[in-house]
Amino acid sequence: MRMHGSVWTDDDLKRLAAIVTAGGTPLRASAALRRSIAACRNQAKKIGTPKIGPENGLTNVTLGACSKN
């Protein structure tokens, strides 16, 4: 299996678990840990934290939905 990114440290995993447990979204976890959303979802699943996914706040947002014009 090839590694594509940096190795997750124990500190990274603890921070991810804390974010997920506090109800954080995949987007928030990825920003805090400077990793991809998919990487955060995969690691959350591996360490057995509650499900982290679209139903927890990550939705597709279009540019038109964000503009206030």
mmCIF file of N, CA and C in Angstrom:
data_model
loop_
_atom_site.group_PDB
_atom_site.id
_atom_site.type_symbol
_atom_site.label_atom_id
_atom_site.label_comp_id
_atom_site.label_asym_id
_atom_site.label_seq_id
_atom_site.Cartn_x
_atom_site.Cartn_y
_atom_site.Cartn_z
ATOM 1 N N MET A 1 0.849 -1.177 0.000
ATOM 2 C CA MET A 1 0.000 0.000 0.000
ATOM 3 C C MET A 1 0.895 1.240 0.000
ATOM 4 N N ARG A 2 0.596 2.175 -0.879
ATOM 5 C CA ARG A 2 1.374 3.402 -0.953
ATOM 6 C C ARG A 2 0.842 4.447 0.008
ATOM 7 N N MET A 3 1.754 5.185 0.597
ATOM 8 C CA MET A 3 1.344 6.317 1.429
ATOM 9 C C MET A 3 1.360 7.563 0.554
ATOM 10 N N HIS A 4 0.332 8.351 0.658
ATOM 11 C CA HIS A 4 0.230 9.544 -0.168
ATOM 12 C C HIS A 4 0.454 10.826 0.612
ATOM 13 N N GLY A 5 0.337 10.790 1.903
ATOM 14 C CA GLY A 5 0.473 11.998 2.713
ATOM 15 C C GLY A 5 1.371 11.743 3.901
ATOM 16 N N SER A 6 1.282 12.640 4.847
ATOM 17 C CA SER A 6 2.106 12.487 6.042
ATOM 18 C C SER A 6 1.446 11.513 7.014
ATOM 19 N N VAL A 7 2.264 10.939 7.855
ATOM 20 C CA VAL A 7 1.799 9.968 8.844
ATOM 21 C C VAL A 7 0.995 10.692 9.925
ATOM 22 N N TRP A 8 -0.083 10.059 10.382
ATOM 23 C CA TRP A 8 -0.895 10.623 11.457
ATOM 24 C C TRP A 8 -0.190 10.369 12.781
ATOM 25 N N THR A 9 0.057 11.413 13.531
ATOM 26 C CA THR A 9 0.683 11.274 14.840
ATOM 27 C C THR A 9 -0.392 10.997 15.892
ATOM 28 N N ASP A 10 0.037 10.597 17.066
ATOM 29 C CA ASP A 10 -0.914 10.379 18.162
ATOM 30 C C ASP A 10 -1.652 11.670 18.500
ATOM 31 N N ASP A 11 -0.938 12.791 18.433
ATOM 32 C CA ASP A 11 -1.547 14.086 18.704
ATOM 33 C C ASP A 11 -2.624 14.418 17.665
ATOM 34 N N ASP A 12 -2.342 14.117 16.387
ATOM 35 C CA ASP A 12 -3.333 14.340 15.325
ATOM 36 C C ASP A 12 -4.597 13.522 15.577
ATOM 37 N N LEU A 13 -4.411 12.273 15.956
ATOM 38 C CA LEU A 13 -5.555 11.397 16.197
ATOM 39 C C LEU A 13 -6.380 11.859 17.396
ATOM 40 N N LYS A 14 -5.685 12.340 18.436
ATOM 41 C CA LYS A 14 -6.402 12.853 19.612
ATOM 42 C C LYS A 14 -7.196 14.104 19.246
ATOM 43 N N ARG A 15 -6.595 14.985 18.447
ATOM 44 C CA ARG A 15 -7.295 16.206 18.019
ATOM 45 C C ARG A 15 -8.504 15.856 17.142
ATOM 46 N N LEU A 16 -8.338 14.883 16.230
ATOM 47 C CA LEU A 16 -9.445 14.462 15.378
ATOM 48 C C LEU A 16 -10.580 13.908 16.229
ATOM 49 N N ALA A 17 -10.253 13.053 17.184
ATOM 50 C CA ALA A 17 -11.279 12.470 18.051
ATOM 51 C C ALA A 17 -12.002 13.554 18.840
ATOM 52 N N ALA A 18 -11.272 14.551 19.315
ATOM 53 C CA ALA A 18 -11.891 15.639 20.077
ATOM 54 C C ALA A 18 -12.826 16.464 19.190
ATOM 55 N N ILE A 19 -12.421 16.736 17.968
ATOM 56 C CA ILE A 19 -13.253 17.513 17.041
ATOM 57 C C ILE A 19 -14.536 16.757 16.723
ATOM 58 N N VAL A 20 -14.396 15.463 16.418
ATOM 59 C CA VAL A 20 -15.570 14.658 16.072
ATOM 60 C C VAL A 20 -16.513 14.523 17.259
ATOM 61 N N THR A 21 -15.958 14.259 18.435
ATOM 62 C CA THR A 21 -16.767 14.094 19.644
ATOM 63 C C THR A 21 -17.520 15.376 19.984
ATOM 64 N N ALA A 22 -16.912 16.515 19.691
ATOM 65 C CA ALA A 22 -17.549 17.807 19.959
ATOM 66 C C ALA A 22 -18.581 18.173 18.887
ATOM 67 N N GLY A 23 -18.771 17.294 17.904
ATOM 68 C CA GLY A 23 -19.768 17.548 16.870
ATOM 69 C C GLY A 23 -19.225 18.292 15.661
ATOM 70 N N GLY A 24 -17.914 18.321 15.518
ATOM 71 C CA GLY A 24 -17.300 19.005 14.384
ATOM 72 C C GLY A 24 -17.593 18.316 13.064
ATOM 73 N N THR A 25 -17.554 19.086 12.006
ATOM 74 C CA THR A 25 -17.802 18.563 10.666
ATOM 75 C C THR A 25 -16.496 18.098 10.036
ATOM 76 N N PRO A 26 -16.584 17.310 8.967
ATOM 77 C CA PRO A 26 -15.365 16.909 8.261
ATOM 78 C C PRO A 26 -14.584 18.116 7.747
ATOM 79 N N LEU A 27 -15.299 19.140 7.323
ATOM 80 C CA LEU A 27 -14.647 20.348 6.839
ATOM 81 C C LEU A 27 -13.859 21.026 7.951
ATOM 82 N N ARG A 28 -14.447 21.114 9.124
ATOM 83 C CA ARG A 28 -13.775 21.730 10.270
ATOM 84 C C ARG A 28 -12.554 20.900 10.691
ATOM 85 N N ALA A 29 -12.698 19.587 10.708
ATOM 86 C CA ALA A 29 -11.580 18.719 11.079
ATOM 87 C C ALA A 29 -10.445 18.844 10.069
ATOM 88 N N SER A 30 -10.781 18.860 8.790
ATOM 89 C CA SER A 30 -9.739 18.952 7.770
ATOM 90 C C SER A 30 -9.005 20.282 7.839
ATOM 91 N N ALA A 31 -9.717 21.359 8.135
ATOM 92 C CA ALA A 31 -9.070 22.670 8.254
ATOM 93 C C ALA A 31 -8.168 22.715 9.482
ATOM 94 N N ALA A 32 -8.634 22.185 10.594
ATOM 95 C CA ALA A 32 -7.855 22.219 11.828
ATOM 96 C C ALA A 32 -6.597 21.367 11.731
ATOM 97 N N LEU A 33 -6.697 20.249 11.022
ATOM 98 C CA LEU A 33 -5.573 19.321 10.938
ATOM 99 C C LEU A 33 -4.756 19.482 9.659
ATOM 100 N N ARG A 34 -5.207 20.366 8.769
ATOM 101 C CA ARG A 34 -4.539 20.608 7.479
ATOM 102 C C ARG A 34 -4.397 19.324 6.682
ATOM 103 N N ARG A 35 -5.514 18.607 6.595
ATOM 104 C CA ARG A 35 -5.582 17.349 5.838
ATOM 105 C C ARG A 35 -6.857 17.358 5.009
ATOM 106 N N SER A 36 -6.970 16.423 4.095
ATOM 107 C CA SER A 36 -8.156 16.370 3.248
ATOM 108 C C SER A 36 -9.363 15.880 4.051
ATOM 109 N N ILE A 37 -10.530 16.210 3.547
ATOM 110 C CA ILE A 37 -11.768 15.762 4.189
ATOM 111 C C ILE A 37 -11.817 14.236 4.197
ATOM 112 N N ALA A 38 -11.455 13.628 3.074
ATOM 113 C CA ALA A 38 -11.476 12.164 2.971
ATOM 114 C C ALA A 38 -10.516 11.529 3.979
ATOM 115 N N ALA A 39 -9.344 12.126 4.147
ATOM 116 C CA ALA A 39 -8.376 11.585 5.107
ATOM 117 C C ALA A 39 -8.940 11.632 6.524
ATOM 118 N N CYS A 40 -9.611 12.724 6.853
ATOM 119 C CA CYS A 40 -10.206 12.853 8.197
ATOM 120 C C CYS A 40 -11.321 11.838 8.395
ATOM 121 N N ARG A 41 -12.161 11.661 7.380
ATOM 122 C CA ARG A 41 -13.227 10.650 7.474
ATOM 123 C C ARG A 41 -12.642 9.261 7.668
ATOM 124 N N ASN A 42 -11.621 8.921 6.868
ATOM 125 C CA ASN A 42 -11.017 7.592 6.950
ATOM 126 C C ASN A 42 -10.384 7.341 8.310
ATOM 127 N N GLN A 43 -9.658 8.304 8.821
ATOM 128 C CA GLN A 43 -9.013 8.128 10.123
ATOM 129 C C GLN A 43 -10.051 8.048 11.247
ATOM 130 N N ALA A 44 -11.105 8.851 11.147
ATOM 131 C CA ALA A 44 -12.161 8.803 12.162
ATOM 132 C C ALA A 44 -12.783 7.404 12.209
ATOM 133 N N LYS A 45 -12.974 6.831 11.028
ATOM 134 C CA LYS A 45 -13.539 5.483 10.950
ATOM 135 C C LYS A 45 -12.570 4.466 11.547
ATOM 136 N N LYS A 46 -11.278 4.606 11.241
ATOM 137 C CA LYS A 46 -10.269 3.663 11.741
ATOM 138 C C LYS A 46 -10.137 3.684 13.261
ATOM 139 N N ILE A 47 -10.252 4.868 13.856
ATOM 140 C CA ILE A 47 -10.075 4.955 15.313
ATOM 141 C C ILE A 47 -11.384 4.759 16.075
ATOM 142 N N GLY A 48 -12.475 4.551 15.336
ATOM 143 C CA GLY A 48 -13.741 4.202 15.974
ATOM 144 C C GLY A 48 -14.518 5.363 16.567
ATOM 145 N N THR A 49 -14.293 6.567 16.061
ATOM 146 C CA THR A 49 -15.068 7.712 16.532
ATOM 147 C C THR A 49 -16.446 7.694 15.876
ATOM 148 N N PRO A 50 -17.384 8.472 16.395
ATOM 149 C CA PRO A 50 -18.704 8.527 15.775
ATOM 150 C C PRO A 50 -18.592 8.916 14.306
ATOM 151 N N LYS A 51 -19.590 8.520 13.539
ATOM 152 C CA LYS A 51 -19.555 8.769 12.095
ATOM 153 C C LYS A 51 -19.376 10.249 11.792
ATOM 154 N N ILE A 52 -18.483 10.528 10.860
ATOM 155 C CA ILE A 52 -18.233 11.892 10.427
ATOM 156 C C ILE A 52 -18.520 11.918 8.926
ATOM 157 N N GLY A 53 -19.499 12.678 8.531
ATOM 158 C CA GLY A 53 -19.861 12.704 7.121
ATOM 159 C C GLY A 53 -20.800 13.828 6.781
ATOM 160 N N PRO A 54 -21.387 13.780 5.585
ATOM 161 C CA PRO A 54 -22.258 14.864 5.116
ATOM 162 C C PRO A 54 -23.425 15.164 6.052
ATOM 163 N N GLU A 55 -23.940 14.145 6.699
ATOM 164 C CA GLU A 55 -25.058 14.364 7.610
ATOM 165 C C GLU A 55 -24.642 15.143 8.851
ATOM 166 N N ASN A 56 -23.341 15.309 9.041
ATOM 167 C CA ASN A 56 -22.837 16.071 10.176
ATOM 168 C C ASN A 56 -22.406 17.475 9.787
ATOM 169 N N GLY A 57 -22.978 18.009 8.707
ATOM 170 C CA GLY A 57 -22.737 19.408 8.408
ATOM 171 C C GLY A 57 -21.999 19.728 7.137
ATOM 172 N N LEU A 58 -21.471 18.754 6.426
ATOM 173 C CA LEU A 58 -20.771 19.063 5.191
ATOM 174 C C LEU A 58 -21.733 18.878 4.030
ATOM 175 N N THR A 59 -22.039 19.939 3.360
ATOM 176 C CA THR A 59 -22.927 19.863 2.216
ATOM 177 C C THR A 59 -22.273 20.525 1.026
ATOM 178 N N ASN A 60 -22.759 20.212 -0.152
ATOM 179 C CA ASN A 60 -22.252 20.864 -1.348
ATOM 180 C C ASN A 60 -22.779 22.288 -1.380
ATOM 181 N N VAL A 61 -21.890 23.213 -1.569
ATOM 182 C CA VAL A 61 -22.263 24.616 -1.607
ATOM 183 C C VAL A 61 -21.850 25.163 -2.959
ATOM 184 N N THR A 62 -22.777 25.807 -3.633
ATOM 185 C CA THR A 62 -22.450 26.396 -4.916
ATOM 186 C C THR A 62 -22.094 27.852 -4.699
ATOM 187 N N LEU A 63 -21.391 28.428 -5.648
ATOM 188 C CA LEU A 63 -20.982 29.815 -5.550
ATOM 189 C C LEU A 63 -22.206 30.712 -5.467
ATOM 190 N N GLY A 64 -23.240 30.397 -6.196
ATOM 191 C CA GLY A 64 -24.462 31.208 -6.179
ATOM 192 C C GLY A 64 -25.125 31.218 -4.810
ATOM 193 N N ALA A 65 -25.012 30.132 -4.078
ATOM 194 C CA ALA A 65 -25.638 30.052 -2.758
ATOM 195 C C ALA A 65 -24.896 30.928 -1.753
ATOM 196 N N CYS A 66 -23.653 31.224 -2.020
ATOM 197 C CA CYS A 66 -22.847 32.016 -1.085
ATOM 198 C C CYS A 66 -22.893 33.506 -1.378
ATOM 199 N N SER A 67 -23.216 33.865 -2.598
ATOM 200 C CA SER A 67 -23.171 35.290 -2.953
ATOM 201 C C SER A 67 -24.393 36.005 -2.402
ATOM 202 N N LYS A 68 -24.214 37.273 -2.094
ATOM 203 C CA LYS A 68 -25.302 38.068 -1.526
ATOM 204 C C LYS A 68 -25.757 39.152 -2.491
ATOM 205 N N ASN A 69 -25.451 38.974 -3.758
ATOM 206 C CA ASN A 69 -25.831 39.980 -4.777
ATOM 207 C C ASN A 69 -27.292 39.941 -5.066
#
